[in-house]
Amino acid sequence: MPDAALAAGAAEAGTSAAGEAGSGVFRGTPVCGSVAIGPLVVVGPAAARKRKATGDPAAEADALRTAIAAALAALEEALAAEDDLAGEILEFQAALLEDDDLTGPAFTAIADGAPADRAWTVALAAEIDAYRADGDPVLSARGDDLADLSARVLSHLTGTADPAADVPRGAIVAAAEMTPSAFLALSAAGVAGIATTGGSPTSHVAILAKARGVPLVVGLNALPAASPGPAGAAILDAAAGTLHTAPDAAALAVARARSAEAATAAEAAAARATQPAVTRDGAEVKVMVNIDDPAILDTLDPAICDGVGLTRTEFLFQHGAPDEEAQLAFYTRLIAWADGRPVTIRTLDAGGDKPLPGITVDGEANPFLGVRGVRLSLARPELTRVQLRALARAAATSPVPLKVMVPMVTVPAELEAMRALLTAEVDALAAARIAHAAPILGTMVEVPAAALTAARFDAAFYSIGSNDLVQYATAAARDNAAVAPLADPANPAVLELIGRTVAAGKARGVEVSLCGDMASTPALAAALLATGLRVFSAAPAEVAAVKDAIRSAAAGPAA
Ligand code: PEP
Ligand code: MG
């Protein structure tokens, strides 16, 4: 058993340090990908960079100006070569470099006699610390961007090398921190996988890794001491969240077999991905797709799915609230991509694990039980109206009714309040003779109160958000590793809540789908079918495997 082999390694070496020969198993949080094998390259904290200061403030200011301009030029060059998602991150960094509020303090320090490199590092460190101070994952991702930017300019000041320079193709890279630009350089260099002691599954690096299919583990319990030599292979099990350094021949053989098996299974499943998902006993199941990142539309074939079951619109708000035209452009593009298949777009679901600076409420004692999802949308109607207008305008381009769904609904009055806002915007568009269509309005079911009273909601469809439903049913926060074993989606209480929602949908004659991670987990497909569920919405990379799991399950008596 591969896990047993890895666990045996952990027992030998302990969980935090490599043994004498550099062998050990390091544990972290899986982000994406499966098993990767390759030579290990350990990237320690950046070596102190030496630069000889001129002692002349004017020359130091010139040196910093030149370094900033060079960093900007390099960013612009990288931008031209990158996809939408990476481009968005690089564009954000380029805008920061042009922001005098950010660079000003460094020039002030130079005028006061500081050398350019120290002035720059100290000025940026203050900003980076402020972003990272309260442990908030979104702000700390912003801090990572700034740290990346700081390193970029510093490397131009000191003339230091590219992060991928000494990393061979196919390597497993272990690092303390990973900046988005270092990630992009490493991914372009063809690394087999990455493990970091820092980072989080919601960081920019994690988003990029998922989009590019680079196996990634974050939050390793320790950094391996050093590479065990150029030929020393390591095993990154990105599904289990482990990095096995200097494994013995037996562990390597097991990992190679697993990796080959995973590649063959993925290839075979992908070949069947465009076929419908029909259970062994003939039940037709719809498998839709979740869209979390616009860049995926460039590479994803809509033929693998029966439509879009969830569009997380939070990504549009990462750098502030987008205007109506920007939202309209994305919604229209998504509808065109779906090519006649139904599209479901969720209204902004900010708060809880998805804080948005300047939009969500700061300092709540318990953000998961606070002003999040629809509660925030109703507290900020000016933002909601813009989104609803853009959705109604985009609906005019859809050959089938556009489905709009509302997150974190607890009582029917919240859905009705959103309907009132939507109706007012539809009426205003009609009065202004702007092309539009009224979307149909559904509710997410992710609060147990909504699951137990689903039939009372005047919803055109239900979409079960199992990630939140599990955390609220089991009272185990979805971002707290210490209670993760309790947050079990297979808990009978969770399945009961799903079953009741499916029954309410059936009684009302409306569709019930499930778009949380449960629908992306092949091992849970049979249990979900047993609740009567017949519409899944899965992460793009999991659609093929989920369809296969449905095909090998029996649905049981007609739902
Ligand atoms: C869910 O809670 O299952 C869901 C789909 O929403 P999110 O994960 O975005 O909170
Ligand atoms: Mg949710």
PDB file of N, CA and C in Angstrom, residues 333-375:
ATOM      1  N   ARG A 333     -19.072  36.194 -21.731  1.00  0.00           N
ATOM      2  CA  ARG A 333     -18.060  35.256 -22.242  1.00  0.00           C
ATOM      3  C   ARG A 333     -18.350  33.838 -21.738  1.00  0.00           C
ATOM      4  N   LEU A 334     -18.755  33.745 -20.477  1.00  0.00           N
ATOM      5  CA  LEU A 334     -19.054  32.436 -19.887  1.00  0.00           C
ATOM      6  C   LEU A 334     -20.251  31.793 -20.601  1.00  0.00           C
ATOM      7  N   ILE A 335     -21.271  32.597 -20.849  1.00  0.00           N
ATOM      8  CA  ILE A 335     -22.473  32.085 -21.516  1.00  0.00           C
ATOM      9  C   ILE A 335     -22.124  31.607 -22.927  1.00  0.00           C
ATOM     10  N   ALA A 336     -21.287  32.376 -23.612  1.00  0.00           N
ATOM     11  CA  ALA A 336     -20.885  31.975 -24.968  1.00  0.00           C
ATOM     12  C   ALA A 336     -20.084  30.675 -24.915  1.00  0.00           C
ATOM     13  N   TRP A 337     -19.194  30.560 -23.916  1.00  0.00           N
ATOM     14  CA  TRP A 337     -18.377  29.343 -23.770  1.00  0.00           C
ATOM     15  C   TRP A 337     -19.276  28.125 -23.594  1.00  0.00           C
ATOM     16  N   ALA A 338     -20.349  28.280 -22.787  1.00  0.00           N
ATOM     17  CA  ALA A 338     -21.211  27.128 -22.471  1.00  0.00           C
ATOM     18  C   ALA A 338     -21.980  26.649 -23.696  1.00  0.00           C
ATOM     19  N   ASP A 339     -22.075  27.477 -24.724  1.00  0.00           N
ATOM     20  CA  ASP A 339     -22.600  27.050 -26.011  1.00  0.00           C
ATOM     21  C   ASP A 339     -23.993  26.414 -25.898  1.00  0.00           C
ATOM     22  N   GLY A 340     -24.898  27.111 -25.235  1.00  0.00           N
ATOM     23  CA  GLY A 340     -26.279  26.637 -25.155  1.00  0.00           C
ATOM     24  C   GLY A 340     -26.595  25.800 -23.925  1.00  0.00           C
ATOM     25  N   ARG A 341     -25.547  25.400 -23.189  1.00  0.00           N
ATOM     26  CA  ARG A 341     -25.812  24.644 -21.951  1.00  0.00           C
ATOM     27  C   ARG A 341     -26.216  25.629 -20.849  1.00  0.00           C
ATOM     28  N   PRO A 342     -26.992  25.156 -19.859  1.00  0.00           N
ATOM     29  CA  PRO A 342     -27.398  26.084 -18.803  1.00  0.00           C
ATOM     30  C   PRO A 342     -26.202  26.597 -17.990  1.00  0.00           C
ATOM     31  N   VAL A 343     -26.273  27.849 -17.614  1.00  0.00           N
ATOM     32  CA  VAL A 343     -25.194  28.464 -16.825  1.00  0.00           C
ATOM     33  C   VAL A 343     -25.784  29.002 -15.530  1.00  0.00           C
ATOM     34  N   THR A 344     -25.118  28.671 -14.430  1.00  0.00           N
ATOM     35  CA  THR A 344     -25.543  29.159 -13.111  1.00  0.00           C
ATOM     36  C   THR A 344     -24.460  30.089 -12.588  1.00  0.00           C
ATOM     37  N   ILE A 345     -24.844  31.296 -12.247  1.00  0.00           N
ATOM     38  CA  ILE A 345     -23.878  32.253 -11.708  1.00  0.00           C
ATOM     39  C   ILE A 345     -24.325  32.626 -10.298  1.00  0.00           C
ATOM     40  N   ARG A 346     -23.400  32.546  -9.362  1.00  0.00           N
ATOM     41  CA  ARG A 346     -23.720  32.856  -7.973  1.00  0.00           C
ATOM     42  C   ARG A 346     -23.453  34.326  -7.679  1.00  0.00           C
ATOM     43  N   THR A 347     -24.364  34.978  -6.983  1.00  0.00           N
ATOM     44  CA  THR A 347     -24.100  36.363  -6.586  1.00  0.00           C
ATOM     45  C   THR A 347     -22.940  36.345  -5.589  1.00  0.00           C
ATOM     46  N   LEU A 348     -22.333  37.485  -5.399  1.00  0.00           N
ATOM     47  CA  LEU A 348     -21.103  37.588  -4.601  1.00  0.00           C
ATOM     48  C   LEU A 348     -21.249  36.856  -3.264  1.00  0.00           C
ATOM     49  N   ASP A 349     -20.298  35.967  -3.002  1.00  0.00           N
ATOM     50  CA  ASP A 349     -20.302  35.217  -1.735  1.00  0.00           C
ATOM     51  C   ASP A 349     -19.039  35.589  -0.971  1.00  0.00           C
ATOM     52  N   ALA A 350     -19.007  36.809  -0.458  1.00  0.00           N
ATOM     53  CA  ALA A 350     -17.816  37.261   0.268  1.00  0.00           C
ATOM     54  C   ALA A 350     -18.047  37.082   1.760  1.00  0.00           C
ATOM     55  N   GLY A 351     -16.931  37.032   2.497  1.00  0.00           N
ATOM     56  CA  GLY A 351     -17.016  36.857   3.951  1.00  0.00           C
ATOM     57  C   GLY A 351     -16.687  35.425   4.326  1.00  0.00           C
ATOM     58  N   GLY A 352     -16.577  35.143   5.618  1.00  0.00           N
ATOM     59  CA  GLY A 352     -16.187  33.799   6.058  1.00  0.00           C
ATOM     60  C   GLY A 352     -14.775  33.506   5.601  1.00  0.00           C
ATOM     61  N   ASP A 353     -14.608  32.422   4.826  1.00  0.00           N
ATOM     62  CA  ASP A 353     -13.270  32.089   4.328  1.00  0.00           C
ATOM     63  C   ASP A 353     -12.914  32.890   3.083  1.00  0.00           C
ATOM     64  N   LYS A 354     -13.813  33.791   2.637  1.00  0.00           N
ATOM     65  CA  LYS A 354     -13.535  34.561   1.424  1.00  0.00           C
ATOM     66  C   LYS A 354     -13.639  36.063   1.715  1.00  0.00           C
ATOM     67  N   PRO A 355     -12.793  36.577   2.615  1.00  0.00           N
ATOM     68  CA  PRO A 355     -12.868  38.008   2.913  1.00  0.00           C
ATOM     69  C   PRO A 355     -12.409  38.820   1.699  1.00  0.00           C
ATOM     70  N   LEU A 356     -12.992  39.967   1.478  1.00  0.00           N
ATOM     71  CA  LEU A 356     -12.550  40.846   0.392  1.00  0.00           C
ATOM     72  C   LEU A 356     -12.253  42.205   1.014  1.00  0.00           C
ATOM     73  N   PRO A 357     -10.979  42.625   0.933  1.00  0.00           N
ATOM     74  CA  PRO A 357     -10.618  43.900   1.555  1.00  0.00           C
ATOM     75  C   PRO A 357     -11.505  45.027   1.040  1.00  0.00           C
ATOM     76  N   GLY A 358     -12.001  45.833   1.949  1.00  0.00           N
ATOM     77  CA  GLY A 358     -12.816  46.981   1.562  1.00  0.00           C
ATOM     78  C   GLY A 358     -14.273  46.618   1.324  1.00  0.00           C
ATOM     79  N   ILE A 359     -14.605  45.346   1.313  1.00  0.00           N
ATOM     80  CA  ILE A 359     -15.990  44.943   1.052  1.00  0.00           C
ATOM     81  C   ILE A 359     -16.578  44.221   2.266  1.00  0.00           C
ATOM     82  N   THR A 360     -15.827  43.248   2.801  1.00  0.00           N
ATOM     83  CA  THR A 360     -16.377  42.492   3.935  1.00  0.00           C
ATOM     84  C   THR A 360     -16.116  43.236   5.246  1.00  0.00           C
ATOM     85  N   VAL A 361     -16.841  42.817   6.269  1.00  0.00           N
ATOM     86  CA  VAL A 361     -16.759  43.469   7.576  1.00  0.00           C
ATOM     87  C   VAL A 361     -15.503  42.977   8.294  1.00  0.00           C
ATOM     88  N   ASP A 362     -14.673  43.909   8.764  1.00  0.00           N
ATOM     89  CA  ASP A 362     -13.451  43.524   9.480  1.00  0.00           C
ATOM     90  C   ASP A 362     -13.756  43.259  10.949  1.00  0.00           C
ATOM     91  N   GLY A 363     -12.977  42.358  11.541  1.00  0.00           N
ATOM     92  CA  GLY A 363     -12.986  42.217  12.993  1.00  0.00           C
ATOM     93  C   GLY A 363     -14.196  41.505  13.577  1.00  0.00           C
ATOM     94  N   GLU A 364     -14.944  40.766  12.760  1.00  0.00           N
ATOM     95  CA  GLU A 364     -16.055  40.014  13.336  1.00  0.00           C
ATOM     96  C   GLU A 364     -15.491  38.905  14.224  1.00  0.00           C
ATOM     97  N   ALA A 365     -16.174  38.625  15.333  1.00  0.00           N
ATOM     98  CA  ALA A 365     -15.679  37.598  16.258  1.00  0.00           C
ATOM     99  C   ALA A 365     -15.699  36.231  15.574  1.00  0.00           C
ATOM    100  N   ASN A 366     -16.704  35.964  14.752  1.00  0.00           N
ATOM    101  CA  ASN A 366     -16.790  34.679  14.080  1.00  0.00           C
ATOM    102  C   ASN A 366     -17.344  34.881  12.675  1.00  0.00           C
ATOM    103  N   PRO A 367     -16.441  35.164  11.724  1.00  0.00           N
ATOM    104  CA  PRO A 367     -16.894  35.523  10.368  1.00  0.00           C
ATOM    105  C   PRO A 367     -17.765  34.463   9.702  1.00  0.00           C
ATOM    106  N   PHE A 368     -17.584  33.172  10.047  1.00  0.00           N
ATOM    107  CA  PHE A 368     -18.417  32.140   9.418  1.00  0.00           C
ATOM    108  C   PHE A 368     -19.883  32.260   9.857  1.00  0.00           C
ATOM    109  N   LEU A 369     -20.097  32.882  11.017  1.00  0.00           N
ATOM    110  CA  LEU A 369     -21.472  33.058  11.497  1.00  0.00           C
ATOM    111  C   LEU A 369     -21.880  34.527  11.376  1.00  0.00           C
ATOM    112  N   GLY A 370     -21.150  35.252  10.562  1.00  0.00           N
ATOM    113  CA  GLY A 370     -21.380  36.700  10.511  1.00  0.00           C
ATOM    114  C   GLY A 370     -21.987  37.170   9.204  1.00  0.00           C
ATOM    115  N   VAL A 371     -21.567  38.382   8.804  1.00  0.00           N
ATOM    116  CA  VAL A 371     -22.160  39.032   7.632  1.00  0.00           C
ATOM    117  C   VAL A 371     -21.454  38.516   6.381  1.00  0.00           C
ATOM    118  N   ARG A 372     -21.889  37.375   5.898  1.00  0.00           N
ATOM    119  CA  ARG A 372     -21.294  36.790   4.701  1.00  0.00           C
ATOM    120  C   ARG A 372     -22.394  36.413   3.712  1.00  0.00           C
ATOM    121  N   GLY A 373     -21.993  36.155   2.449  1.00  0.00           N
ATOM    122  CA  GLY A 373     -22.955  35.719   1.432  1.00  0.00           C
ATOM    123  C   GLY A 373     -24.087  36.718   1.277  1.00  0.00           C
ATOM    124  N   VAL A 374     -25.329  36.198   1.260  1.00  0.00           N
ATOM    125  CA  VAL A 374     -26.484  37.069   1.018  1.00  0.00           C
ATOM    126  C   VAL A 374     -26.620  38.143   2.097  1.00  0.00           C
ATOM    127  N   ARG A 375     -26.136  37.836   3.295  1.00  0.00           N
ATOM    128  CA  ARG A 375     -26.252  38.830   4.373  1.00  0.00           C
ATOM    129  C   ARG A 375     -25.470  40.088   3.985  1.00  0.00           C
TER     130      ARG A 375
END
